[in-house]
């Protein structure tokens, strides 16, 4: 939502354009929360916004359960309160590319706005005519209104300097012939084929520059990381243990890290998540400095300011960039140099590129005609700025351009995999070391920004262990990481210990459930008179002997009764059995349909899912719908309603990532 509303919607007569994203489990973004709460007041009359005309663009990601829920909530509520749409609502999907909806929506917006303002003017004119005492009305107000209309439409063109939504770039045939000869029939990041290579292009308007960087010829102490997180919420804590949970020949490498939080005010419950503040890769930062021609100036202090007289509306100093720090600090801790470049960034890079062929290809990649090439070669290929600068060597951007276009380097979130009751003063978490293999668009393989950094950080104290509890004092480390809490309001154990629950967590999705079981074991030891409900865990991995995480611990939980049922499957192990064993957790769930239905329907139990959204969580919810449908002897729609009610009652809970 454009949060800084400079007008009052209660009285606003002019058309209003709303752009709103979705966060968390379908919530509006923080900037819109107050507004959404206000309009959800049930005491508002049904004509509260009868005076209001609006156009709404929702931004979301269909990988997540509540797609565009922020936008849909506002849209639905405005309709209920009598507001009129002057333009159809757009819902853009980040999983296929926001621009597929955003670009045409913005293109159509200008005409719709013009018509809405024109209509409004006609109504006003009619009212004026009715109220007029004299028929000799001056035409001056009309001219003033025309001017107002065109300036309003101009103001709404986000950072757009031209009088049209986008520059039309008509290439002369001579320019087109600069593109490599047509014998290359396959397009690539650096090369296009007809019809795109011969098309006139609609490219976005050039975003106005608004940052200037001043080098100061002094060196000194760098800022502390605490400057990156507000309200002193972050804690610098030592890593006390690191264990590799997978065998060397496993497809993915899973690590468990233990942090010492004993001397901090950091508090958590099993099921919570927390964030790790991580830096960019040192060699990637060095490489970027080299390309920018600033290798010698990495330790120099720089002053970052908003350019005086910039044409960017509402230009402010980026809050994630210190006003004064070293260049290396900014590139290491503040900017997401691995971010997939947006089209506006590509458009700006065109101006820094001297080779005509390279320039044309960058224009294609940010153009409307090149949308599918952008999706394929940049978005889906996970291309970052370094890859682009390698592919387009004549492109030499300025430091200020990078600060304008690269987003903030985000802290990475992980699920807690321990219980403070079971291991006081310790916090454990588990992750796979993310790998981005080399490809035609990526000259070198890379590891995930945070997981690669953590793996390198703990390499000296790493030991492979069948039993990840290990022996205390096995290793010692002086390495520290900065973390801050991100409490999860719902993904927690049932408040009543007698309530049964089911946990589904393949791969590293098992992490929070180890914390659940540790906590449960401690409660059972301390409260022998309590009644405890049964517990189910559905776990899946590729190979029984390579990536069965926490195997020994799970057997212990099973033996001492903390875990009642353990159901495990292996997707890549070959079997000689006549009936093939189940491959995935959703298959095992179906085999236990009666018990799953009993726990959920008869015993009002809880169901937890943790892990990969696209490849697992959706399949699990489909399996649960089938199970409910079968056991309730109801059609699929009824079963889907039952699942929706379980979600609503916070008894079907997900901790998923894409």
XYZ file of C-alpha atoms in Angstrom:
658
model
C 0.000 0.000 0.000
C 1.257 3.483 -0.729
C 1.194 4.242 2.960
C 1.962 7.935 3.173
C -1.506 9.103 2.144
C -1.477 12.873 1.868
C -5.234 13.029 1.599
C -8.221 11.834 3.538
C -10.087 8.885 2.024
C -13.151 9.803 4.088
C -13.650 12.893 1.904
C -11.509 12.234 -1.204
C -13.464 12.897 -4.425
C -10.643 12.302 -6.916
C -9.850 8.755 -8.120
C -7.489 6.918 -5.767
C -4.877 4.375 -6.916
C -3.932 1.718 -4.354
C -0.934 -0.613 -4.710
C -0.690 -3.203 -1.935
C 1.451 -6.284 -1.322
C 0.896 -9.274 0.973
C 3.145 -10.505 3.776
C 3.235 -13.421 6.214
C 0.196 -15.673 5.992
C -1.903 -13.351 3.864
C -1.459 -10.214 5.989
C -1.269 -6.658 4.650
C 2.227 -5.103 4.816
C 3.167 -3.206 7.993
C 2.664 0.153 6.255
C -0.983 -0.688 5.506
C -1.902 -2.495 8.717
C -3.505 0.520 10.442
C -5.496 1.398 7.326
C -6.780 -2.180 6.888
C -7.720 -2.409 10.575
C -9.600 0.881 10.278
C -11.689 -0.164 7.271
C -12.476 -3.549 8.821
C -14.447 -1.838 11.579
C -17.827 -3.596 11.460
C -19.686 -0.495 12.682
C -18.944 1.452 9.473
C -22.116 2.070 7.428
C -22.448 0.415 3.962
C -22.224 3.832 2.261
C -19.113 4.942 4.176
C -17.024 5.119 0.982
C -19.854 5.773 -1.488
C -18.014 8.931 -2.608
C -14.803 7.040 -3.404
C -13.563 5.804 -6.791
C -10.480 3.591 -6.750
C -8.240 1.330 -8.824
C -6.323 -1.394 -6.993
C -3.230 -3.381 -7.879
C -2.429 -6.312 -5.572
C 1.082 -7.808 -5.481
C 1.483 -11.406 -4.313
C 2.987 -14.826 -4.916
C 0.828 -17.843 -5.761
C 3.487 -20.097 -4.214
C 1.871 -19.074 -0.919
C -1.511 -20.114 0.418
C -3.199 -16.693 0.609
C -2.335 -15.221 -2.794
C -2.711 -11.411 -2.909
C -4.775 -11.520 0.286
C -3.660 -7.995 1.267
C -5.111 -6.571 -1.971
C -8.180 -8.810 -1.968
C -9.065 -7.824 1.610
C -8.907 -4.090 0.845
C -10.761 -4.530 -2.471
C -13.568 -6.571 -0.889
C -13.949 -4.212 2.065
C -14.015 -1.039 -0.072
C -16.761 -2.652 -2.191
C -18.745 -3.521 0.953
C -18.453 0.117 2.057
C -19.885 1.448 -1.207
C -16.698 2.471 -3.070
C -16.736 2.228 -6.877
C -13.949 0.840 -9.061
C -13.015 3.227 -11.868
C -10.619 0.525 -13.159
C -10.483 -3.258 -12.878
C -8.469 -4.703 -10.005
C -5.129 -6.291 -11.004
C -3.538 -9.174 -9.076
C 0.137 -9.674 -9.975
C 1.934 -12.947 -9.252
C 5.628 -12.904 -8.344
C 5.964 -16.641 -9.018
C 5.505 -16.069 -12.780
C 6.735 -12.462 -12.874
C 4.927 -9.421 -11.489
C 5.438 -7.523 -14.732
C 3.052 -9.822 -16.644
C 0.155 -8.114 -14.843
C 1.796 -4.896 -13.623
C 2.925 -3.594 -17.053
C -0.442 -3.863 -18.840
C -2.256 -2.690 -15.686
C -0.168 0.486 -15.542
C -0.551 1.001 -19.309
C -4.355 0.875 -19.042
C -4.410 2.993 -15.898
C -3.702 6.316 -17.641
C -6.707 6.096 -19.959
C -8.966 4.915 -17.120
C -7.788 7.814 -14.946
C -8.325 10.290 -17.747
C -11.848 8.991 -18.322
C -12.633 8.976 -14.587
C -11.420 12.557 -14.198
C -13.267 13.587 -17.383
C -16.489 12.055 -16.073
C -15.980 13.774 -12.757
C -15.453 17.079 -14.521
C -18.651 16.615 -16.527
C -20.596 15.923 -13.326
C -19.085 18.986 -11.681
C -19.862 21.090 -14.757
C -23.457 19.877 -14.693
C -23.773 20.723 -11.005
C -22.217 24.102 -11.678
C -24.679 24.692 -14.513
C -27.624 23.800 -12.298
C -26.360 26.069 -9.552
C -25.334 28.832 -11.908
C -27.031 32.141 -11.490
C -25.782 33.445 -14.793
C -25.325 31.607 -18.102
C -22.270 33.634 -18.992
C -19.811 31.219 -17.386
C -16.164 31.806 -18.045
C -14.274 29.051 -19.835
C -11.249 29.655 -17.642
C -12.144 26.961 -15.041
C -12.194 24.410 -17.845
C -8.656 25.261 -18.858
C -7.571 25.121 -15.231
C -9.219 21.725 -14.803
C -7.608 20.355 -17.981
C -4.245 21.461 -16.618
C -4.982 19.898 -13.230
C -6.037 16.655 -14.924
C -2.887 16.345 -16.986
C -0.643 17.199 -14.039
C -2.394 14.633 -11.841
C -1.932 11.945 -14.450
C 1.704 12.996 -14.704
C 2.226 12.747 -10.936
C 0.901 9.231 -10.919
C 3.472 8.036 -13.411
C 5.796 6.419 -10.939
C 9.227 7.946 -11.546
C 8.160 8.427 -15.179
C 9.625 11.445 -16.913
C 8.037 11.046 -20.359
C 4.534 12.051 -21.378
C 3.818 8.363 -22.137
C 3.927 5.255 -19.940
C 7.031 3.984 -21.727
C 9.511 5.116 -24.315
C 8.913 3.618 -27.720
C 12.264 2.646 -29.065
C 12.139 2.344 -32.850
C 15.352 0.823 -34.095
C 16.639 1.544 -37.575
C 17.524 -1.541 -39.586
C 21.220 -0.577 -39.407
C 21.076 -0.907 -35.601
C 19.337 -4.255 -35.797
C 22.064 -5.616 -38.035
C 24.494 -5.098 -35.184
C 22.962 -8.127 -33.518
C 24.976 -11.318 -34.079
C 24.239 -13.071 -37.395
C 21.118 -15.227 -37.468
C 23.034 -18.514 -37.560
C 22.612 -18.741 -33.741
C 19.095 -20.069 -33.662
C 18.838 -20.386 -29.885
C 18.442 -17.272 -27.748
C 20.614 -16.843 -24.629
C 21.273 -14.216 -21.974
C 23.474 -12.248 -24.398
C 21.847 -13.117 -27.700
C 18.349 -12.840 -29.142
C 16.687 -14.280 -32.255
C 13.885 -13.032 -34.506
C 11.221 -11.801 -34.072
C 12.566 -10.108 -30.903
C 15.922 -9.201 -32.440
C 14.112 -7.332 -35.237
C 11.328 -5.744 -33.219
C 10.810 -2.138 -32.293
C 10.808 -2.158 -28.504
C 8.683 -0.613 -25.765
C 11.172 -0.027 -22.995
C 10.479 1.494 -19.572
C 11.239 5.155 -18.976
C 14.691 5.760 -17.521
C 14.400 5.967 -13.711
C 15.712 9.335 -12.501
C 19.012 9.315 -10.589
C 18.682 10.382 -6.994
C 21.804 9.291 -5.089
C 25.247 10.817 -5.066
C 28.301 9.338 -3.416
C 31.140 11.458 -2.121
C 34.489 9.768 -1.430
C 36.427 10.980 1.584
C 40.153 10.268 1.532
C 40.196 8.884 5.038
C 40.057 5.388 6.437
C 38.839 4.337 9.845
C 36.761 2.043 12.011
C 33.801 0.412 10.344
C 30.313 0.624 11.740
C 29.113 -2.134 14.035
C 26.483 -4.538 12.729
C 24.047 -3.396 15.389
C 23.588 -0.273 13.253
C 21.708 -2.439 10.721
C 18.925 -3.543 13.071
C 16.638 -1.124 14.872
C 15.877 -1.019 18.588
C 18.957 -3.032 19.569
C 17.048 -6.250 19.005
C 20.070 -8.173 17.778
C 22.405 -10.358 19.800
C 25.961 -11.319 18.901
C 26.362 -14.916 20.078
C 29.099 -17.579 19.822
C 28.731 -20.743 17.747
C 29.439 -23.590 20.196
C 28.955 -26.603 17.948
C 28.573 -27.542 14.294
C 27.613 -30.973 13.005
C 27.207 -32.264 9.466
C 24.017 -34.335 9.557
C 24.380 -35.823 6.072
C 26.933 -38.212 4.627
C 29.474 -36.821 2.150
C 27.708 -38.498 -0.795
C 24.262 -37.007 0.018
C 22.779 -34.737 -2.672
C 22.425 -31.865 -0.182
C 24.662 -31.031 2.759
C 22.677 -30.411 5.972
C 24.364 -28.735 8.933
C 23.261 -28.271 12.536
C 24.640 -25.252 14.413
C 24.358 -24.630 18.136
C 24.508 -21.062 19.469
C 25.198 -20.006 23.050
C 22.458 -17.569 24.109
C 22.978 -18.013 27.880
C 24.307 -14.483 28.451
C 21.607 -12.752 26.402
C 17.969 -11.752 26.810
C 17.138 -13.793 23.688
C 14.079 -15.940 24.401
C 12.250 -18.425 22.213
C 9.666 -21.194 22.145
C 9.971 -24.369 20.051
C 8.416 -23.531 16.659
C 9.722 -19.950 16.615
C 11.964 -18.631 13.878
C 14.872 -16.195 14.193
C 16.992 -14.199 11.764
C 20.722 -14.355 11.047
C 22.434 -11.179 9.833
C 24.815 -12.324 7.100
C 27.348 -10.616 4.823
C 27.865 -10.947 1.088
C 30.641 -13.229 -0.102
C 34.062 -11.541 0.300
C 35.370 -12.538 -3.129
C 32.146 -11.365 -4.827
C 32.488 -7.974 -3.119
C 36.154 -7.788 -4.266
C 35.115 -8.685 -7.810
C 32.439 -6.006 -7.845
C 34.920 -3.409 -6.567
C 37.307 -4.465 -9.339
C 34.639 -4.101 -12.070
C 33.628 -0.705 -10.677
C 37.310 0.323 -10.787
C 37.270 0.923 -7.023
C 39.560 -1.848 -5.743
C 41.869 0.679 -4.083
C 39.015 2.533 -2.390
C 37.254 -0.324 -0.530
C 38.375 0.953 2.878
C 37.713 4.618 2.112
C 34.820 6.349 3.808
C 31.969 7.397 1.553
C 29.143 9.839 2.163
C 25.800 8.867 0.603
C 23.374 11.735 -0.063
C 20.193 12.464 -2.001
C 21.059 14.405 -5.178
C 19.915 17.990 -5.066
C 17.251 18.765 -7.652
C 16.582 15.107 -8.468
C 13.461 14.431 -10.520
C 12.618 11.373 -8.430
C 9.478 12.150 -6.458
C 9.741 11.680 -2.719
C 13.444 10.791 -2.963
C 14.835 9.855 0.445
C 18.118 8.484 1.688
C 17.829 4.648 1.591
C 17.273 3.701 5.262
C 19.481 0.586 4.972
C 22.546 2.593 3.876
C 24.559 4.408 6.580
C 25.071 8.065 5.691
C 28.771 7.605 6.276
C 30.672 4.303 6.211
C 33.308 2.517 4.181
C 32.547 1.393 0.674
C 33.319 -2.214 1.608
C 30.853 -2.093 4.522
C 28.038 -0.961 2.178
C 28.755 -3.695 -0.392
C 29.286 -6.375 2.274
C 26.475 -5.746 4.752
C 23.892 -3.402 3.221
C 23.152 -4.280 -0.427
C 21.722 -7.545 -1.793
C 24.299 -7.906 -4.585
C 22.790 -11.315 -5.454
C 19.334 -9.839 -6.100
C 17.731 -10.677 -9.453
C 17.889 -7.340 -11.338
C 14.510 -5.679 -11.924
C 13.667 -4.269 -15.354
C 14.148 -0.680 -14.139
C 17.716 -1.618 -13.155
C 18.368 -3.163 -16.604
C 16.985 0.023 -18.165
C 19.442 2.111 -16.131
C 22.323 -0.245 -17.053
C 21.602 0.388 -20.768
C 22.932 3.922 -20.258
C 26.219 2.607 -18.791
C 26.893 0.202 -21.693
C 29.109 1.260 -24.581
C 28.929 -1.756 -26.934
C 25.958 -1.388 -29.330
C 25.080 -5.101 -29.360
C 25.181 -5.379 -25.592
C 23.114 -2.205 -25.280
C 20.451 -3.564 -27.638
C 20.255 -6.882 -25.732
C 19.790 -5.105 -22.391
C 17.052 -3.007 -24.003
C 15.356 -6.200 -25.199
C 15.554 -7.783 -21.756
C 13.776 -4.853 -20.093
C 11.258 -4.331 -22.924
C 7.673 -5.525 -23.067
C 8.508 -7.555 -26.187
C 11.346 -9.299 -24.316
C 9.237 -10.306 -21.272
C 9.629 -14.059 -21.828
C 13.408 -13.711 -22.385
C 13.625 -11.726 -19.141
C 11.709 -14.432 -17.271
C 13.754 -17.270 -18.763
C 17.301 -15.864 -18.824
C 17.249 -13.578 -15.796
C 14.461 -14.412 -13.370
C 14.302 -18.213 -13.675
C 18.079 -18.487 -14.157
C 18.711 -16.630 -10.880
C 21.032 -14.178 -12.592
C 22.590 -11.480 -10.405
C 24.478 -8.235 -11.069
C 27.896 -9.966 -11.259
C 26.575 -12.401 -13.887
C 25.243 -9.463 -15.929
C 28.506 -7.533 -15.703
C 30.353 -10.679 -16.802
C 27.952 -11.212 -19.735
C 27.991 -7.523 -20.771
C 31.625 -6.450 -20.243
C 31.139 -2.954 -21.696
C 28.594 -2.170 -18.958
C 30.280 0.013 -16.314
C 27.711 1.222 -13.757
C 28.457 3.828 -11.109
C 28.397 3.104 -7.405
C 25.437 5.486 -6.970
C 23.433 3.457 -9.511
C 23.985 0.266 -7.497
C 22.847 2.000 -4.304
C 19.726 3.253 -6.126
C 18.754 -0.126 -7.553
C 20.041 -2.941 -5.345
C 17.654 -3.821 -2.502
C 18.577 -4.104 1.149
C 20.559 -7.231 2.099
C 17.941 -9.082 4.139
C 18.672 -11.124 7.247
C 17.881 -14.820 6.642
C 15.209 -16.601 8.668
C 15.583 -20.103 10.172
C 13.339 -22.304 12.318
C 14.582 -23.062 15.816
C 15.432 -26.754 16.244
C 15.714 -27.001 20.023
C 13.926 -26.399 23.317
C 15.160 -23.973 25.958
C 13.716 -26.328 28.567
C 15.786 -29.252 27.248
C 18.995 -27.335 26.469
C 18.959 -24.161 28.614
C 20.986 -21.313 27.147
C 21.361 -23.060 23.796
C 19.670 -22.483 20.450
C 20.042 -24.974 17.572
C 19.066 -24.660 13.931
C 19.418 -26.803 10.820
C 19.883 -25.836 7.165
C 20.899 -27.203 3.799
C 23.865 -25.458 2.184
C 22.167 -23.963 -0.890
C 23.969 -24.597 -4.207
C 23.592 -22.615 -7.441
C 25.448 -24.672 -10.072
C 27.267 -23.007 -12.979
C 25.081 -22.539 -16.071
C 25.173 -20.723 -19.428
C 24.019 -17.575 -17.600
C 26.215 -18.126 -14.523
C 29.943 -18.606 -15.197
C 30.695 -19.989 -11.727
C 28.812 -22.093 -9.195
C 27.828 -20.319 -6.000
C 26.521 -21.186 -2.563
C 23.603 -19.437 -0.855
C 24.529 -16.042 0.615
C 23.870 -17.027 4.233
C 24.215 -20.832 4.146
C 27.507 -20.574 2.217
C 28.838 -18.015 4.699
C 27.783 -20.096 7.726
C 29.303 -23.284 6.249
C 32.618 -21.480 5.710
C 32.467 -19.880 9.155
C 32.033 -23.201 11.000
C 34.261 -25.349 8.759
C 37.040 -25.486 11.426
C 34.731 -26.955 14.088
C 32.694 -29.173 11.804
C 32.492 -32.876 12.461
C 30.301 -35.494 10.826
C 28.327 -37.283 13.476
C 25.712 -40.009 13.453
C 24.485 -38.686 16.746
C 24.058 -34.962 16.308
C 23.894 -34.413 20.074
C 27.644 -35.123 19.993
C 29.878 -34.975 23.049
C 30.068 -31.721 24.926
C 33.344 -29.919 24.495
C 34.105 -31.748 21.267
C 34.934 -28.511 19.552
C 35.583 -24.917 20.497
C 34.964 -21.834 18.444
C 35.444 -18.109 18.764
C 33.150 -17.476 15.784
C 30.084 -15.346 16.465
C 26.910 -14.604 14.551
C 24.396 -11.784 14.973
C 20.806 -12.910 15.395
C 17.461 -11.337 16.269
C 14.128 -12.934 17.227
C 11.216 -13.416 14.873
C 8.565 -14.974 17.126
C 5.953 -17.148 15.461
C 2.531 -16.497 16.936
C 0.961 -19.788 15.899
C 3.462 -22.570 15.089
C 3.702 -23.797 18.673
C 2.832 -26.924 20.643
C -0.835 -27.204 21.700
C -1.372 -25.415 25.030
C -3.076 -28.560 26.363
C -0.535 -31.442 26.494
C -3.311 -34.061 26.289
C -4.173 -32.982 22.734
C -2.647 -35.313 20.096
C -0.720 -33.884 17.160
C 0.755 -34.885 13.810
C 4.037 -33.469 12.467
C 4.985 -33.643 8.784
C 8.541 -32.549 7.979
C 10.687 -34.073 5.243
C 14.360 -33.046 4.919
C 15.278 -29.997 7.002
C 11.527 -29.503 7.573
C 12.080 -31.771 10.588
C 13.931 -28.932 12.396
C 11.127 -27.415 14.533
C 9.804 -30.878 15.419
C 13.073 -31.831 17.124
C 12.447 -28.780 19.346
C 8.828 -29.917 19.898
C 9.948 -33.420 20.923
C 12.779 -32.205 23.180
C 10.293 -29.924 24.946
C 7.740 -32.703 25.216
C 10.315 -35.125 26.672
C 11.278 -32.608 29.354
C 7.623 -31.931 30.235
C 6.993 -35.690 30.548
C 9.976 -36.035 32.883
C 8.907 -33.087 35.029
C 5.145 -33.784 35.136
C 4.612 -37.507 35.574
C 0.993 -36.924 36.618
C -0.006 -35.078 33.402
C -1.879 -36.731 30.567
C -0.066 -36.520 27.216
C -1.717 -37.029 23.828
C -0.171 -39.227 21.147
C 2.409 -37.781 18.752
C 2.986 -38.695 15.089
C 5.959 -37.761 12.925
C 6.026 -38.252 9.147
C 9.583 -37.787 7.877
C 11.017 -38.302 4.395
C 14.466 -38.104 2.824
C 16.231 -39.444 -0.264
C 18.383 -42.249 1.161
C 18.139 -44.067 4.498
C 21.923 -44.135 4.958
C 22.844 -40.678 3.580
C 20.373 -37.993 4.673
C 18.162 -39.481 7.407
C 18.471 -36.483 9.736
C 18.324 -37.030 13.528
C 17.902 -40.810 13.092
C 19.352 -41.705 16.506
C 17.462 -38.972 18.351
C 14.166 -40.048 16.789
C 14.768 -43.648 17.867
C 15.374 -42.395 21.434
C 12.166 -40.320 21.406
C 10.312 -43.390 20.160
C 11.851 -45.654 22.794
C 11.027 -43.357 25.717
C 7.468 -42.740 24.500
C 7.846 -39.025 23.682
C 7.088 -39.962 20.063
C 4.229 -42.438 19.654
C 4.426 -43.120 15.902
C 7.343 -42.574 13.507
C 6.603 -42.998 9.794
C 9.616 -42.641 7.483
C 9.980 -42.937 3.701
C 12.951 -42.788 1.304
C 12.336 -41.401 -2.173
C 15.536 -42.576 -3.902
C 16.220 -45.982 -2.286
C 15.489 -48.909 -4.590
C 13.249 -51.654 -3.247
C 12.836 -55.347 -4.024
C 9.436 -55.501 -2.296
C 6.480 -56.722 -4.360
C 4.492 -53.652 -3.400
C 6.642 -50.548 -3.770
C 7.056 -48.707 -0.442
C 5.747 -45.114 -0.244
C 8.187 -42.523 -1.630
C 6.944 -39.288 -0.143
C 5.373 -38.107 3.124
C 2.021 -37.487 1.432
C 1.992 -41.159 0.320
C 2.595 -42.365 3.882
C -0.139 -40.023 5.153
C -2.610 -41.665 2.772
C -1.627 -45.106 4.116
C -2.470 -43.858 7.623
C -5.730 -42.185 6.524
C -7.930 -43.634 9.292
C -5.566 -42.555 12.078
C -4.995 -39.100 10.584
C -8.756 -38.531 10.296
C -9.293 -39.812 13.856
C -6.697 -37.412 15.315
C -8.078 -34.428 13.392
C -11.822 -35.050 13.508
C -12.573 -37.120 16.614
C -9.793 -36.012 18.936
C -9.534 -32.376 17.822
C -5.806 -32.766 17.306
C -3.277 -30.474 15.620
C -1.491 -30.925 12.280
C 1.894 -29.260 11.586
C 3.657 -29.067 8.212
C 7.181 -27.726 7.799
C 9.369 -27.590 4.689
C 9.307 -26.804 1.006
C 6.116 -25.133 -0.199
C 6.089 -25.951 -3.873
C 7.239 -29.558 -3.752
C 5.694 -30.767 -0.516
C 3.294 -28.609 1.500
C 0.707 -28.370 -1.290
C 0.860 -32.136 -1.886
C 0.380 -32.722 1.844
C -2.715 -30.482 2.006
C -4.125 -32.294 -1.081
C -3.564 -35.613 0.725
C -5.316 -34.295 3.855
C -8.303 -33.164 1.742
C -8.529 -36.655 0.182
C -8.272 -38.296 3.623
C -10.989 -36.069 5.118
C -13.215 -36.605 2.082
C -12.842 -40.378 2.336
C -13.269 -40.649 6.091
C -16.142 -38.157 6.294
C -17.757 -39.780 3.240
C -18.133 -36.272 1.847
C -17.303 -34.671 -1.483
C -14.026 -32.853 -2.027
C -15.553 -29.407 -1.557
C -16.821 -30.351 1.925
C -13.386 -31.747 2.790
C -11.743 -28.514 1.591
C -14.111 -26.533 3.816
C -13.149 -28.757 6.771
C -9.462 -28.120 6.095
C -10.146 -24.372 5.827
C -11.869 -24.535 9.235
C -8.854 -26.370 10.710
C -6.608 -23.592 9.381
C -8.958 -20.949 10.763
C -8.939 -22.643 14.184
C -5.098 -22.685 14.038
C -5.117 -26.493 14.192
C -3.584 -26.958 10.717
C -0.346 -24.946 10.811
C 2.405 -24.425 8.252
C 5.992 -23.205 8.467
C 6.941 -23.297 4.791
C 9.377 -21.685 2.390
C 9.625 -21.628 -1.396
